[in-house]
Short mmCIF file of C-alpha atoms in Angstrom, two decimals:
data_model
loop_
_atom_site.label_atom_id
_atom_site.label_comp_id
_atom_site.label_asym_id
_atom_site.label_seq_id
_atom_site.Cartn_x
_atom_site.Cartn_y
_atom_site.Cartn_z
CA UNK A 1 14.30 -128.44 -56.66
CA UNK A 2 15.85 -130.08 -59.61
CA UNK A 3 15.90 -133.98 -61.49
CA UNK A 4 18.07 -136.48 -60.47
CA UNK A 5 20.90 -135.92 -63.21
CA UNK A 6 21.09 -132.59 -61.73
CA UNK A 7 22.24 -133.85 -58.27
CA UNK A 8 24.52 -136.14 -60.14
CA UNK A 9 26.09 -133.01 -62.07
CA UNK A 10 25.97 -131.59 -58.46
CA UNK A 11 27.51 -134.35 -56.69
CA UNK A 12 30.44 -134.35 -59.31
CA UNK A 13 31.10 -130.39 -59.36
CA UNK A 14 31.77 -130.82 -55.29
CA UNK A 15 33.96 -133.92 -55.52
CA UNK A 16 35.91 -132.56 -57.85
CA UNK A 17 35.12 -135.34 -60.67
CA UNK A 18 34.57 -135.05 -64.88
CA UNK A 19 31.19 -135.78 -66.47
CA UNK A 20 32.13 -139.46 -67.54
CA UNK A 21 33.43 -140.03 -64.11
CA UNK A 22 31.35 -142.77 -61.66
CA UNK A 23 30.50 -141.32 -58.19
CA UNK A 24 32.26 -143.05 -55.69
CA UNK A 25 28.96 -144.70 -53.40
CA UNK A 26 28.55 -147.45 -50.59
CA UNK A 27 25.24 -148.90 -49.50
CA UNK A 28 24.26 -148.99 -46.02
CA UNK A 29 24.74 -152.52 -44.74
CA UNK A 30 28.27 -152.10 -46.21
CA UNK A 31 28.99 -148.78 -44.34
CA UNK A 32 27.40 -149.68 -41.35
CA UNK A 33 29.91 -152.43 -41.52
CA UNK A 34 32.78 -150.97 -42.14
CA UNK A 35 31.86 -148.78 -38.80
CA UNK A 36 32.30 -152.04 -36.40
CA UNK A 37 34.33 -151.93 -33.55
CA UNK A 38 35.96 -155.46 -32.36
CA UNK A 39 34.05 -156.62 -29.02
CA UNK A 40 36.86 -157.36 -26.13
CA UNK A 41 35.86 -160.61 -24.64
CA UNK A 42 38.10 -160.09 -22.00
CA UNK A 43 35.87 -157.43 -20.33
CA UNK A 44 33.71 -158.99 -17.88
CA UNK A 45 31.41 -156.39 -17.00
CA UNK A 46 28.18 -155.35 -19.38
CA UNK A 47 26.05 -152.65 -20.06
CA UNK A 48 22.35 -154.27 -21.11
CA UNK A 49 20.62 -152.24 -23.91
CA UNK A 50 16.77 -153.62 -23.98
CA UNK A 51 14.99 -151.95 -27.09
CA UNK A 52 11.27 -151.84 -26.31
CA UNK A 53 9.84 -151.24 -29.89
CA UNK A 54 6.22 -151.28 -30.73
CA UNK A 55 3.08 -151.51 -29.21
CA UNK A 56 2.48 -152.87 -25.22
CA UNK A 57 0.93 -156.09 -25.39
CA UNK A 58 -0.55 -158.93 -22.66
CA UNK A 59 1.23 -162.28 -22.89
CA UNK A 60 4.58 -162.66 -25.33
CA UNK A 61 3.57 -160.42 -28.05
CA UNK A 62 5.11 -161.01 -31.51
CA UNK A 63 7.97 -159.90 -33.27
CA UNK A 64 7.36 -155.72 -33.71
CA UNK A 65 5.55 -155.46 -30.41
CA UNK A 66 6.20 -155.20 -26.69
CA UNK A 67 4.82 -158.53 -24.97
CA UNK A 68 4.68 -157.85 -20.91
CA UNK A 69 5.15 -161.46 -20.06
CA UNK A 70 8.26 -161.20 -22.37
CA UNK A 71 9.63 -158.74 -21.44
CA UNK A 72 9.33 -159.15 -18.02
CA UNK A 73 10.77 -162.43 -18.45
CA UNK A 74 14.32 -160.27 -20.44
CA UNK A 75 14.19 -158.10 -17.05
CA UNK A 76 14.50 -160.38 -14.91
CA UNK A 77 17.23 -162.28 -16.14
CA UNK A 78 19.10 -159.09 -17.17
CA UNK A 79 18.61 -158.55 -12.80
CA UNK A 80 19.77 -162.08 -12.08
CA UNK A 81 22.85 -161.71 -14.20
CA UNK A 82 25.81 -160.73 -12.02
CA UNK A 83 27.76 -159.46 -15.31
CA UNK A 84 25.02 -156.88 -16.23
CA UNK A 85 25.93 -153.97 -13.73
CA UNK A 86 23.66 -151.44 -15.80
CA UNK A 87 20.57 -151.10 -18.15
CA UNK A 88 19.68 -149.03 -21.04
CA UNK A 89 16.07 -149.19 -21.77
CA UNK A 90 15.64 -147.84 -25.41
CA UNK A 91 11.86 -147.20 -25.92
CA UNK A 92 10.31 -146.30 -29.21
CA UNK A 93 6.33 -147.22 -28.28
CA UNK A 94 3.14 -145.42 -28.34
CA UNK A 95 2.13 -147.32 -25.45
CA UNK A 96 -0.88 -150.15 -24.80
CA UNK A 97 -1.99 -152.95 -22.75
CA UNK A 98 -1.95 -150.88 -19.00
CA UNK A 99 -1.61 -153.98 -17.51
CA UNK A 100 1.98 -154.99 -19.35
CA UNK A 101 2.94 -151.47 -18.59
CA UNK A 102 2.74 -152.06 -14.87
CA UNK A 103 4.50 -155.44 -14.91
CA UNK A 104 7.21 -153.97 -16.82
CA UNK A 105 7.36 -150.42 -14.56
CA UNK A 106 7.51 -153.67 -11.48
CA UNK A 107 10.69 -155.44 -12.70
CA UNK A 108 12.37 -151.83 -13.85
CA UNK A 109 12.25 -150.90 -9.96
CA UNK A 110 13.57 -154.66 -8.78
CA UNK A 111 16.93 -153.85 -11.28
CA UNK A 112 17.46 -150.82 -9.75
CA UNK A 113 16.91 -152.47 -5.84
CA UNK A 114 19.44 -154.60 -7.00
CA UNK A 115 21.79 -151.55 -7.55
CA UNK A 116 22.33 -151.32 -11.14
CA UNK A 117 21.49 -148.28 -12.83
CA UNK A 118 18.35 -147.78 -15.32
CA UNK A 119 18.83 -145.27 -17.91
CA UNK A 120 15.96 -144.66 -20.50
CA UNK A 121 16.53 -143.43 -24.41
CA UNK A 122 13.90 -142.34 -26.09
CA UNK A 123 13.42 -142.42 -29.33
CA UNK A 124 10.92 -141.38 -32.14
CA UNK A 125 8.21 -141.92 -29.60
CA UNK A 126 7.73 -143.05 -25.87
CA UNK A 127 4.38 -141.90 -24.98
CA UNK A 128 1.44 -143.29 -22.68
CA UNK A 129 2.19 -146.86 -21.58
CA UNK A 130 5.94 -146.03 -23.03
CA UNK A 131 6.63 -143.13 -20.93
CA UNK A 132 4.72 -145.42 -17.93
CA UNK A 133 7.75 -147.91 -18.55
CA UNK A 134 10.25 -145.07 -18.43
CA UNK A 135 8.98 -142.94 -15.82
CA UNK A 136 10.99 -144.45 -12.65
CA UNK A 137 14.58 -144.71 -14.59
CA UNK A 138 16.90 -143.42 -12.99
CA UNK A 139 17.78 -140.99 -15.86
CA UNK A 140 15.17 -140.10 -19.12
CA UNK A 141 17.13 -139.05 -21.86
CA UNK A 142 15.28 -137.95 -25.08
CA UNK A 143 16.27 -136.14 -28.55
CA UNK A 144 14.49 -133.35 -29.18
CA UNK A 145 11.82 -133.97 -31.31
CA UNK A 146 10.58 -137.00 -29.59
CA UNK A 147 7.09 -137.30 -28.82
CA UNK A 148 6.44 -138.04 -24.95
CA UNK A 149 3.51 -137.67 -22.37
CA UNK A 150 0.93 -138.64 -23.41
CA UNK A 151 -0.19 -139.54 -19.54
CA UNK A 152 -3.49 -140.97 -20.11
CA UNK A 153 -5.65 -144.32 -19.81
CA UNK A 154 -8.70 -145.20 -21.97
CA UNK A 155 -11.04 -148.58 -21.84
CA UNK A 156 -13.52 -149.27 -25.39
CA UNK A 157 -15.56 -151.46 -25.30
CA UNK A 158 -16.99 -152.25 -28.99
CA UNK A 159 -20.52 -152.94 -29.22
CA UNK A 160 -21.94 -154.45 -32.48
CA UNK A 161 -26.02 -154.67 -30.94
CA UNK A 162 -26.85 -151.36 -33.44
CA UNK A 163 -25.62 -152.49 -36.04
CA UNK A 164 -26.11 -156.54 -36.46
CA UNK A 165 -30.11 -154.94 -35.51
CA UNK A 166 -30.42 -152.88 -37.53
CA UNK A 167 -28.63 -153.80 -40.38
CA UNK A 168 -28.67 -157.53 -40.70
CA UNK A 169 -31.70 -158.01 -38.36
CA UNK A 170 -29.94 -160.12 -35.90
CA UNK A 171 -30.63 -159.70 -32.16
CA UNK A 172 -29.56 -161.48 -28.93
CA UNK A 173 -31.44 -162.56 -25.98
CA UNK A 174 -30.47 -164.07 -22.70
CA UNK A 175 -31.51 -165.02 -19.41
CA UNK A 176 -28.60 -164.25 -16.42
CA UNK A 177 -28.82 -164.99 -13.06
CA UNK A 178 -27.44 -161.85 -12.30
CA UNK A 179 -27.24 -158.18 -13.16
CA UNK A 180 -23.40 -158.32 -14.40
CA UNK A 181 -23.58 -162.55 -15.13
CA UNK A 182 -22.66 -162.17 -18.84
CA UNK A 183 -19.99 -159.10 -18.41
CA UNK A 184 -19.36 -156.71 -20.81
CA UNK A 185 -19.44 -158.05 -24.52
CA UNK A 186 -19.67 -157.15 -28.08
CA UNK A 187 -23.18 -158.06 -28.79
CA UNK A 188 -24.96 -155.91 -26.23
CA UNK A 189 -24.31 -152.49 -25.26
CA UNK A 190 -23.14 -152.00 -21.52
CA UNK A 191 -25.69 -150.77 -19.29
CA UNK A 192 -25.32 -147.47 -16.90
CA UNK A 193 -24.39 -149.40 -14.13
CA UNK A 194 -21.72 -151.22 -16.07
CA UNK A 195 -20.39 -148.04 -17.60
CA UNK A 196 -20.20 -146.33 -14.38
CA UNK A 197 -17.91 -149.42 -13.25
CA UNK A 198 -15.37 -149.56 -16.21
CA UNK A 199 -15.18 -145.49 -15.62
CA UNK A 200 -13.93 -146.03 -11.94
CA UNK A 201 -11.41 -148.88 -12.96
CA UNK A 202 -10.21 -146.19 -15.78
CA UNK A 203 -10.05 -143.39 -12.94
CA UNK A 204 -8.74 -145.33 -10.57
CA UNK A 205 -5.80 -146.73 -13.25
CA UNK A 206 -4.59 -143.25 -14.02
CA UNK A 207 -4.15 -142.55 -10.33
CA UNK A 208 -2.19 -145.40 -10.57
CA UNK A 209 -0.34 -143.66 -13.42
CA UNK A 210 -0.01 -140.51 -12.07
CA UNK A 211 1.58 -142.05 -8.76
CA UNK A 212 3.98 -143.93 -10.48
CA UNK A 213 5.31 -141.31 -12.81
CA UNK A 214 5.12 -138.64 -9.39
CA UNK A 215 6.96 -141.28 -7.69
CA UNK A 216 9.78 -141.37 -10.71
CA UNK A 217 9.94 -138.06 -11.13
CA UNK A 218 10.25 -136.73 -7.54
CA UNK A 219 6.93 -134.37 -7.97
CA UNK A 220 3.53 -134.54 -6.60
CA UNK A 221 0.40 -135.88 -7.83
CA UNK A 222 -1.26 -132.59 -8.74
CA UNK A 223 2.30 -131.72 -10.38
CA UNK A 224 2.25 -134.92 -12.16
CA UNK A 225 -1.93 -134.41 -13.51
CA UNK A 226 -0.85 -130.49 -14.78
CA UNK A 227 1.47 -132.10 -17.48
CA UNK A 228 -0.94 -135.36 -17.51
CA UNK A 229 -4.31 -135.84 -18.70
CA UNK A 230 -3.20 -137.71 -22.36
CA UNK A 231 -1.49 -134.69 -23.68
CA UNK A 232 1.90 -135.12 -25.89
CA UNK A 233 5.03 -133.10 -25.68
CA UNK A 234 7.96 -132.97 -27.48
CA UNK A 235 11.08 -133.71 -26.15
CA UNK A 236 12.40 -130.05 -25.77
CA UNK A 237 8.90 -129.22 -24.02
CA UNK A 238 9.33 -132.15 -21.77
CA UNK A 239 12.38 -131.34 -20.41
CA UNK A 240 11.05 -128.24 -19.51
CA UNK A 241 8.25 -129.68 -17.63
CA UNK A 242 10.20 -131.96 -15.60
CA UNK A 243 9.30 -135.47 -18.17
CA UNK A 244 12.67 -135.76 -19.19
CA UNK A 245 16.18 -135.01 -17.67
CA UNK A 246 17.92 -134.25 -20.28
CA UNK A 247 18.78 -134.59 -24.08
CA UNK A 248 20.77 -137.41 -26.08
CA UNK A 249 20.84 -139.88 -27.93
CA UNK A 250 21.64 -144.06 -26.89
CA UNK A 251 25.24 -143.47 -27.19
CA UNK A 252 24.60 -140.91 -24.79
CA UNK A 253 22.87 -143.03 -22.78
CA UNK A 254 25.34 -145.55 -22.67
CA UNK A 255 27.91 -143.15 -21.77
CA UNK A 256 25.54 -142.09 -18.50
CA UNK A 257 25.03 -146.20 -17.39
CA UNK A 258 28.79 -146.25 -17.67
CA UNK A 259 29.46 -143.48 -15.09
CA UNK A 260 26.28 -144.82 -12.55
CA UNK A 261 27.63 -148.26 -12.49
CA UNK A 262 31.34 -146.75 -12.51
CA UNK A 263 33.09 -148.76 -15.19
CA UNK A 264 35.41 -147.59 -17.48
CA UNK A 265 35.30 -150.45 -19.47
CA UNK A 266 32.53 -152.78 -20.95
CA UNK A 267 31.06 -154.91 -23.49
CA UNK A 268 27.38 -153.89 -24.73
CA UNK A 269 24.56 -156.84 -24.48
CA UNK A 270 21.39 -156.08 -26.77
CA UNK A 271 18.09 -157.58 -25.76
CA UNK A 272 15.68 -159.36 -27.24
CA UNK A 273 18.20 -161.47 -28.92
CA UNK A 274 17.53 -161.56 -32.47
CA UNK A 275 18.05 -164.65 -34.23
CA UNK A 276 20.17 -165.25 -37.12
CA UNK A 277 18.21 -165.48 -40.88
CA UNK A 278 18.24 -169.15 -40.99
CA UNK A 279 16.96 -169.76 -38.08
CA UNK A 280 13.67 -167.57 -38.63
CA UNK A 281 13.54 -169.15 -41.67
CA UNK A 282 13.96 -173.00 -40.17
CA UNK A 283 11.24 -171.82 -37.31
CA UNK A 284 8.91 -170.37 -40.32
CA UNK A 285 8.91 -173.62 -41.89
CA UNK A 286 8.57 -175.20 -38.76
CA UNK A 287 5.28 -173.43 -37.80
CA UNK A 288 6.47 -171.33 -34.94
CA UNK A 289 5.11 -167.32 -34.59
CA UNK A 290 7.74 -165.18 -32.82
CA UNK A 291 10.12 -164.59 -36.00
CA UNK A 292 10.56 -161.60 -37.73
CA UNK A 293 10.42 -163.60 -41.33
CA UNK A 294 6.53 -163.51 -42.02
CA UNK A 295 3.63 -162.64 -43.76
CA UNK A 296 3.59 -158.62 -42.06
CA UNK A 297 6.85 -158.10 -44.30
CA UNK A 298 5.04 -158.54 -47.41
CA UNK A 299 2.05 -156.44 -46.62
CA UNK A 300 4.30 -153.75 -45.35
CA UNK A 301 5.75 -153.74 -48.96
CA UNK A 302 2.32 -153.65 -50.72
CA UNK A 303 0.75 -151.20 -48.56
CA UNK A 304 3.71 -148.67 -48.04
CA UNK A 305 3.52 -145.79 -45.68
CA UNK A 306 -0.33 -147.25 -44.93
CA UNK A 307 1.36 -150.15 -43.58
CA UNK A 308 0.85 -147.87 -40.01
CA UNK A 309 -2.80 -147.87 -39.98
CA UNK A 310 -3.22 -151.72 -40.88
CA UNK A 311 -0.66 -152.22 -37.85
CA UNK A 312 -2.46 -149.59 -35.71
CA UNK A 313 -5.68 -151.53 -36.67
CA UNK A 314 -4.60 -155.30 -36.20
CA UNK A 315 -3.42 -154.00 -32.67
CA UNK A 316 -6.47 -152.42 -31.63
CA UNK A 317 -8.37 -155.60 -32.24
CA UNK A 318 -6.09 -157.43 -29.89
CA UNK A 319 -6.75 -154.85 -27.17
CA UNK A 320 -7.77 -156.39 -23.67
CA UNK A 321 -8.03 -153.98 -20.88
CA UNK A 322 -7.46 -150.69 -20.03
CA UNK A 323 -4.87 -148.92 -22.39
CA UNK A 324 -2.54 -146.63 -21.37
CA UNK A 325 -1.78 -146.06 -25.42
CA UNK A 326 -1.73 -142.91 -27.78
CA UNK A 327 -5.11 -142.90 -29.02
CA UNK A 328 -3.95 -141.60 -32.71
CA UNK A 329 -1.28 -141.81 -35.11
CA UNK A 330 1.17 -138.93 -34.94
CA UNK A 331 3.31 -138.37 -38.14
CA UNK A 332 6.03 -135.67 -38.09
CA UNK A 333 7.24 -134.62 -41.35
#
């Protein structure tokens, strides 16, 4: 505990300096600089690193999420590619859209039928619909303290009927031709039969789950529900359990696609390309969504560390379909 001239005093006693002296300091994006290795553009072959941050989404998603159609999209030209001989899939997600999962999982299993090597790196977090995407790599690497699991699925279904009723004295009638014409919506509450049908599809979607991560993981389905049924683990724990394979970092895990694919040499290729500052600013003028320059980056500096929940929020109102998706915020301090 102390004040901040303290740790300057501090600072100065270790390095050896006098009072009047200036502490010797470089920012970040000058270090980080300073840290760069030259790329060889004479080596052919390439390891693909894929980062899969955010939430799972249907369609393309936008910049900070996961957008199945996307990234299926990346997957399948990183499998087309004849220079890629390996993959790094570097997952920091709390899951989502059960339906992007799968499509992803699908195009993770044509790479490695086309012989290259799938390693995934886990990050902070790769749980639900993150660890679905991970489950059949050929490697799971995690650090630590990552949080993982999380094998679960969940449908909701928001109904408004009780309170537009009640409270604003609004109600909604209709006439249907049939018992399930209008389909589930927000305006009427689902009926028993209805319920009872959105259950199976649930049920029936985390067999689906627990298949694919039993198939991954070389256990068997019961094996596969004793460490399931939406719990988290961390990544020590999960290793344990049979989640994860081992421990380390994406250097690490670069290291590993190296010595599947057997190169000794190779040039790293990061996906989804990120475009250069001008051009997300010529494409914001322009009117086009997927850049990272927009409107998020200046709520994210009003709201702070809330900046989470009105993310959290803003996805769950997008949600269509079953979720395979961590259904709370974790924050490890």
């Amino acid at each position: 505990i102390g004040y901040e001239d303290e740790a300057h005093s501090d600072l100065r006693e270790r390095l050896g300096l006098e009072e009047k002296d200036k502490i010797p300091v470089i920012g970040m994006g000058d270090y980080e600089k300073g840290n760069r290795t030259k790329t060889d553009f004479k080596i052919k072959d390439k390891i693909a690193v894929v980062y899969a941050e955010g939430g799972i989404v249907d369609g393309q998603g936008k910049v900070g999420n996961i957008g199945g159609d996307k990234y299926v999209k990346i997957l399948r030209k990183i499998r087309k590619n004849d220079k890629i001989k390996a993959v790094v899939l570097r997952i920091n997600s709390p899951g989502g859209s059960g339906l992007a999962s799968d499509l992803i999982w699908r195009e993770i299993e044509l790479i490695k039928a086309a012989g290259k090597p799938v390693i995934a790196s886990m990050g902070d977090v790769a749980a639900s619909g993150g660890y679905y995407i991970a489950c059949n790599a050929d490697t799971i690497m995690a650090e630590p303290n990552t949080i993982t699991g999380s094998i679960g699925v969940f449908g909701v279904i928001m109904s408004y009927e009780k309170l537009l009723g009640e409270k604003v004295g609004v109600t909604l009638d209709t006439v249907k031709t049939g018992e399930f014409a209008i389909g589930p919506n927000p305006f009427m509450d689902i009926s028993e039969k209805e319920g009872k049908i959105i259950q199976q599809f649930v049920e029936e979607f985390y067999e689906t789950f627990l298949e694919r991560v039993a198939e991954g993981r070389g256990i068997t389905r019961d094996e596969a529900h004793k460490v399931a049924q939406g719990r988290v683990w961390p990544g020590e724990k999960a290793k344990d359990i049979g989640l994860v394979d081992m421990m380390g970092g994406l250097d690490d895990a670069l290291t590993m696609a190296a010595d599947k694919a057997g190169l000794e040499k190779y040039r790293v290729t990061e996906y989804p390309i990120t475009k250069e500052p001008i051009e997300q600013l010529m494409e914001e003028i322009m009117g086009k969504k997927d850049v990272r320059l927009n409107t998020e980056a200046v709520i994210q500096e009003e709201l702070g560390d809330l900046f989470q929940y009105y993310k959290y929020l803003k996805e769950m109102k997008e949600m269509e379909g079953v979720q395979a998706r961590m259904p709370f915020i974790l924050d490890l301090n």
